[in-house]
Amino acid sequence: AAAAMAEGEELVSVDYEVSGKVQGVFFRKYTQGEAKRLGLVGWVQNTSHGTVQGQIQGPTARVRELQEWLRKTGSPQSRISRAEFSNEKAIKVLEHKDFQILK
């Protein structure tokens, strides 16, 4: 029998939106860098109402790490007031090739 993937290795997709002082402080660039460091795919973009939103996909344990980073860390100049996550679901394959900054 094929070995099951280790706990935390199944793939998940989750949407996020981060509020606070998160635009004009290189938040997207740092998010992309952190996602790539963790081997995650997805995207990040500024919204018209002053937040940053996007989607993260990858192994559950790594996705949790980026969620924690989005909640607490962000870019050096940012001030995060809230990070909300939604539409979490298990996926069979990654739907993005890399982690992009969308305009």
Coordinates of N, CA and C in Angstrom, one line a residue:
A1 N 0.8 -1.2 0.0 CA 0.0 0.0 0.0 C 0.9 1.2 0.0
A2 N 0.4 2.3 -0.7 CA 1.2 3.5 -0.7 C 1.1 4.2 0.7
A3 N 2.2 4.7 1.1 CA 2.2 5.4 2.4 C 1.4 6.7 2.3
A4 N 0.6 6.9 3.3 CA -0.2 8.2 3.3 C 0.7 9.3 3.6
M5 N 0.4 10.5 3.2 CA 1.2 11.6 3.4 C 1.2 11.9 4.9
A6 N 2.3 12.4 5.5 CA 2.4 12.6 6.9 C 1.3 13.7 7.3
E7 N 0.9 13.6 8.5 CA 0.0 14.6 9.1 C 0.6 16.0 8.8
G8 N -0.2 16.9 8.4 CA 0.2 18.3 8.1 C 0.8 18.4 6.6
E9 N 0.8 17.3 5.9 CA 1.3 17.3 4.5 C 0.2 17.4 3.5
E10 N -1.0 17.2 3.9 CA -2.1 17.3 2.9 C -2.2 18.8 2.5
L11 N -2.6 19.0 1.3 CA -2.7 20.3 0.7 C -4.0 21.1 1.1
V12 N -3.8 22.3 1.5 CA -5.0 23.1 1.7 C -4.9 24.4 1.0
S13 N -6.1 25.0 0.8 CA -6.2 26.4 0.2 C -6.9 27.2 1.2
V14 N -6.5 28.4 1.4 CA -7.2 29.3 2.3 C -7.0 30.8 1.8
D15 N -8.1 31.5 1.9 CA -8.1 32.9 1.5 C -7.8 33.8 2.7
Y16 N -7.3 34.9 2.5 CA -6.9 35.8 3.7 C -7.2 37.2 3.3
E17 N -7.4 38.0 4.4 CA -7.4 39.5 4.2 C -6.9 40.1 5.5
V18 N -5.9 41.0 5.3 CA -5.2 41.6 6.4 C -5.5 43.1 6.5
S19 N -5.9 43.5 7.7 CA -6.2 44.9 7.9 C -5.2 45.6 8.7
G20 N -5.1 46.9 8.6 CA -4.2 47.7 9.4 C -3.4 48.6 8.5
K21 N -2.2 48.9 8.9 CA -1.3 49.7 8.1 C -0.5 48.7 7.2
V22 N -1.1 48.3 6.1 CA -0.5 47.2 5.4 C -0.3 47.6 3.9
Q23 N -0.7 48.8 3.5 CA -0.4 49.2 2.1 C 0.7 50.3 2.2
G24 N 1.6 50.3 1.2 CA 2.7 51.2 1.1 C 3.8 50.9 2.0
V25 N 3.8 49.7 2.6 CA 4.9 49.3 3.5 C 5.6 48.0 3.1
F26 N 5.5 47.8 1.7 CA 6.1 46.6 1.1 C 5.5 45.3 1.7
F27 N 4.3 45.3 2.2 CA 3.7 44.2 2.7 C 3.5 43.0 1.7
R28 N 3.2 43.4 0.5 CA 3.0 42.3 -0.5 C 4.3 41.6 -0.9
K29 N 5.4 42.5 -1.0 CA 6.7 41.9 -1.3 C 7.2 41.0 -0.2
Y30 N 7.0 41.4 1.1 CA 7.4 40.5 2.2 C 6.6 39.3 2.3
T31 N 5.3 39.4 2.0 CA 4.4 38.2 2.0 C 4.8 37.2 0.9
Q32 N 5.1 37.7 -0.2 CA 5.6 36.9 -1.3 C 6.9 36.2 -0.9
G33 N 7.8 36.9 -0.3 CA 9.1 36.3 0.1 C 8.9 35.2 1.2
E34 N 8.1 35.5 2.1 CA 7.8 34.5 3.2 C 7.1 33.3 2.6
A35 N 6.2 33.5 1.7 CA 5.5 32.3 1.1 C 6.5 31.5 0.3
K36 N 7.3 32.1 -0.5 CA 8.3 31.4 -1.2 C 9.3 30.6 -0.3
R37 N 9.7 31.3 0.8 CA 10.6 30.6 1.7 C 9.9 29.3 2.2
L38 N 8.6 29.4 2.4 CA 7.9 28.2 3.0 C 7.5 27.2 1.9
G39 N 7.7 27.6 0.6 CA 7.3 26.7 -0.5 C 5.8 26.7 -0.8
L40 N 5.2 27.8 -0.5 CA 3.8 28.0 -0.8 C 3.5 28.7 -2.1
V41 N 2.3 28.5 -2.6 CA 1.8 29.2 -3.8 C 0.6 30.0 -3.5
G42 N 0.2 30.9 -4.4 CA -0.9 31.7 -4.3 C -0.7 33.1 -4.8
W43 N -1.3 34.0 -4.1 CA -1.2 35.4 -4.6 C -1.5 36.4 -3.5
V44 N -1.1 37.7 -3.7 CA -1.4 38.7 -2.8 C -1.7 40.0 -3.6
Q45 N -2.6 40.8 -3.1 CA -2.8 42.1 -3.7 C -3.4 43.1 -2.8
N46 N -3.2 44.4 -3.1 CA -3.9 45.4 -2.3 C -5.4 45.5 -2.8
T47 N -6.2 45.9 -1.8 CA -7.6 46.1 -2.2 C -7.9 47.6 -2.2
S48 N -9.0 48.0 -2.8 CA -9.4 49.4 -2.9 C -9.7 50.0 -1.5
H49 N -10.0 49.1 -0.5 CA -10.4 49.6 0.8 C -9.3 49.5 1.8
G50 N -8.0 49.5 1.3 CA -6.9 49.7 2.3 C -6.4 48.4 2.9
T51 N -6.9 47.2 2.5 CA -6.4 46.0 3.1 C -5.5 45.3 2.1
V52 N -5.0 44.2 2.5 CA -4.2 43.3 1.6 C -5.0 41.9 1.6
Q53 N -5.2 41.3 0.5 CA -5.9 40.1 0.4 C -5.2 39.1 -0.5
G54 N -5.6 37.8 -0.4 CA -5.0 36.9 -1.3 C -5.4 35.5 -1.0
Q55 N -4.6 34.5 -1.5 CA -4.9 33.1 -1.3 C -3.6 32.4 -1.1
I56 N -3.6 31.4 -0.2 CA -2.4 30.6 0.1 C -2.8 29.2 -0.2
Q57 N -1.9 28.4 -0.8 CA -2.0 27.0 -1.0 C -0.7 26.3 -0.7
G58 N -0.8 25.1 -0.1 CA 0.4 24.3 0.1 C 0.1 23.3 1.3
P59 N 1.1 22.6 1.7 CA 0.9 21.7 2.9 C 0.4 22.4 4.1
T60 N -0.5 21.8 4.8 CA -1.2 22.4 5.9 C -0.3 23.1 6.9
A61 N 0.7 22.3 7.3 CA 1.6 22.9 8.3 C 2.3 24.2 7.9
R62 N 2.7 24.2 6.6 CA 3.4 25.4 6.1 C 2.4 26.6 6.0
V63 N 1.2 26.3 5.5 CA 0.1 27.3 5.4 C -0.2 27.9 6.8
R64 N -0.2 27.0 7.8 CA -0.4 27.5 9.2 C 0.7 28.5 9.6
E65 N 1.9 28.2 9.2 CA 3.1 29.1 9.5 C 2.9 30.5 8.8
L66 N 2.4 30.5 7.6 CA 2.2 31.8 6.9 C 1.0 32.5 7.5
Q67 N 0.0 31.8 7.9 CA -1.1 32.4 8.6 C -0.7 33.1 9.9
E68 N 0.1 32.5 10.6 CA 0.7 33.1 11.8 C 1.5 34.3 11.5
W69 N 2.3 34.2 10.5 CA 3.1 35.4 10.0 C 2.2 36.5 9.6
L70 N 1.1 36.2 8.9 CA 0.2 37.3 8.5 C -0.5 37.9 9.7
R71 N -0.7 37.1 10.7 CA -1.4 37.7 11.9 C -0.5 38.6 12.7
K72 N 0.8 38.2 12.8 CA 1.6 38.8 13.8 C 2.8 39.6 13.3
T73 N 3.3 39.2 12.1 CA 4.6 39.8 11.7 C 4.5 40.8 10.6
G74 N 4.2 40.3 9.4 CA 4.1 41.2 8.3 C 5.4 41.8 7.9
S75 N 5.3 42.9 7.2 CA 6.6 43.6 6.8 C 7.0 44.5 8.0
P76 N 8.3 44.9 8.0 CA 8.8 45.6 9.2 C 8.1 46.9 9.5
Q77 N 7.6 47.6 8.5 CA 6.9 48.9 8.8 C 5.4 48.7 9.0
S78 N 4.9 47.5 8.8 CA 3.4 47.3 8.8 C 2.9 47.3 10.3
R79 N 1.6 47.6 10.4 CA 1.0 47.4 11.7 C -0.3 46.7 11.4
I80 N -0.4 45.4 11.8 CA -1.5 44.5 11.5 C -2.5 44.7 12.6
S81 N -3.8 45.0 12.2 CA -4.8 45.1 13.2 C -5.6 43.8 13.2
R82 N -5.8 43.2 12.0 CA -6.5 41.9 12.0 C -6.2 41.1 10.7
A83 N -6.1 39.8 10.9 CA -6.0 38.9 9.7 C -7.1 38.0 9.8
E84 N -7.9 37.9 8.7 CA -9.1 37.0 8.6 C -8.8 36.0 7.6
F85 N -9.2 34.8 7.9 CA -9.1 33.7 6.9 C -10.4 33.0 6.6
S86 N -10.6 32.7 5.4 CA -11.9 32.1 5.0 C -11.7 31.1 3.8
N87 N -12.8 30.4 3.6 CA -12.8 29.4 2.4 C -11.7 28.4 2.5
E88 N -11.4 27.9 3.7 CA -10.4 26.9 3.8 C -10.9 25.6 3.3
K89 N -10.1 24.9 2.5 CA -10.5 23.6 1.9 C -9.3 22.8 1.6
A90 N -9.5 21.5 1.7 CA -8.5 20.5 1.2 C -8.5 20.5 -0.3
I91 N -7.3 20.5 -0.9 CA -7.2 20.4 -2.4 C -6.3 19.2 -2.7
K92 N -6.5 18.7 -3.9 CA -5.7 17.5 -4.4 C -4.4 18.0 -5.1
V93 N -4.5 19.1 -5.8 CA -3.3 19.7 -6.5 C -3.3 21.2 -6.3
L94 N -2.1 21.7 -6.3 CA -2.0 23.2 -6.2 C -2.6 23.9 -7.5
E95 N -3.3 24.9 -7.3 CA -3.9 25.6 -8.4 C -3.1 26.8 -8.9
H96 N -2.0 27.1 -8.3 CA -1.1 28.1 -8.8 C 0.3 27.6 -9.0
K97 N 1.1 28.2 -9.8 CA 2.4 27.7 -10.1 C 3.4 28.3 -9.1
D98 N 3.2 29.5 -8.7 CA 4.1 30.2 -7.7 C 3.3 31.2 -6.9
F99 N 4.0 32.1 -6.2 CA 3.3 33.0 -5.4 C 3.5 34.4 -6.0
Q100 N 2.4 35.0 -6.5 CA 2.5 36.2 -7.3 C 1.9 37.4 -6.5
I101 N 2.5 38.6 -6.9 CA 1.9 39.8 -6.4 C 1.0 40.3 -7.6
L102 N -0.3 40.4 -7.3 CA -1.2 40.9 -8.4 C -1.4 42.4 -8.2
K103 N -1.5 43.0 -9.3 CA -1.8 44.5 -9.3 C -3.3 44.8 -9.1

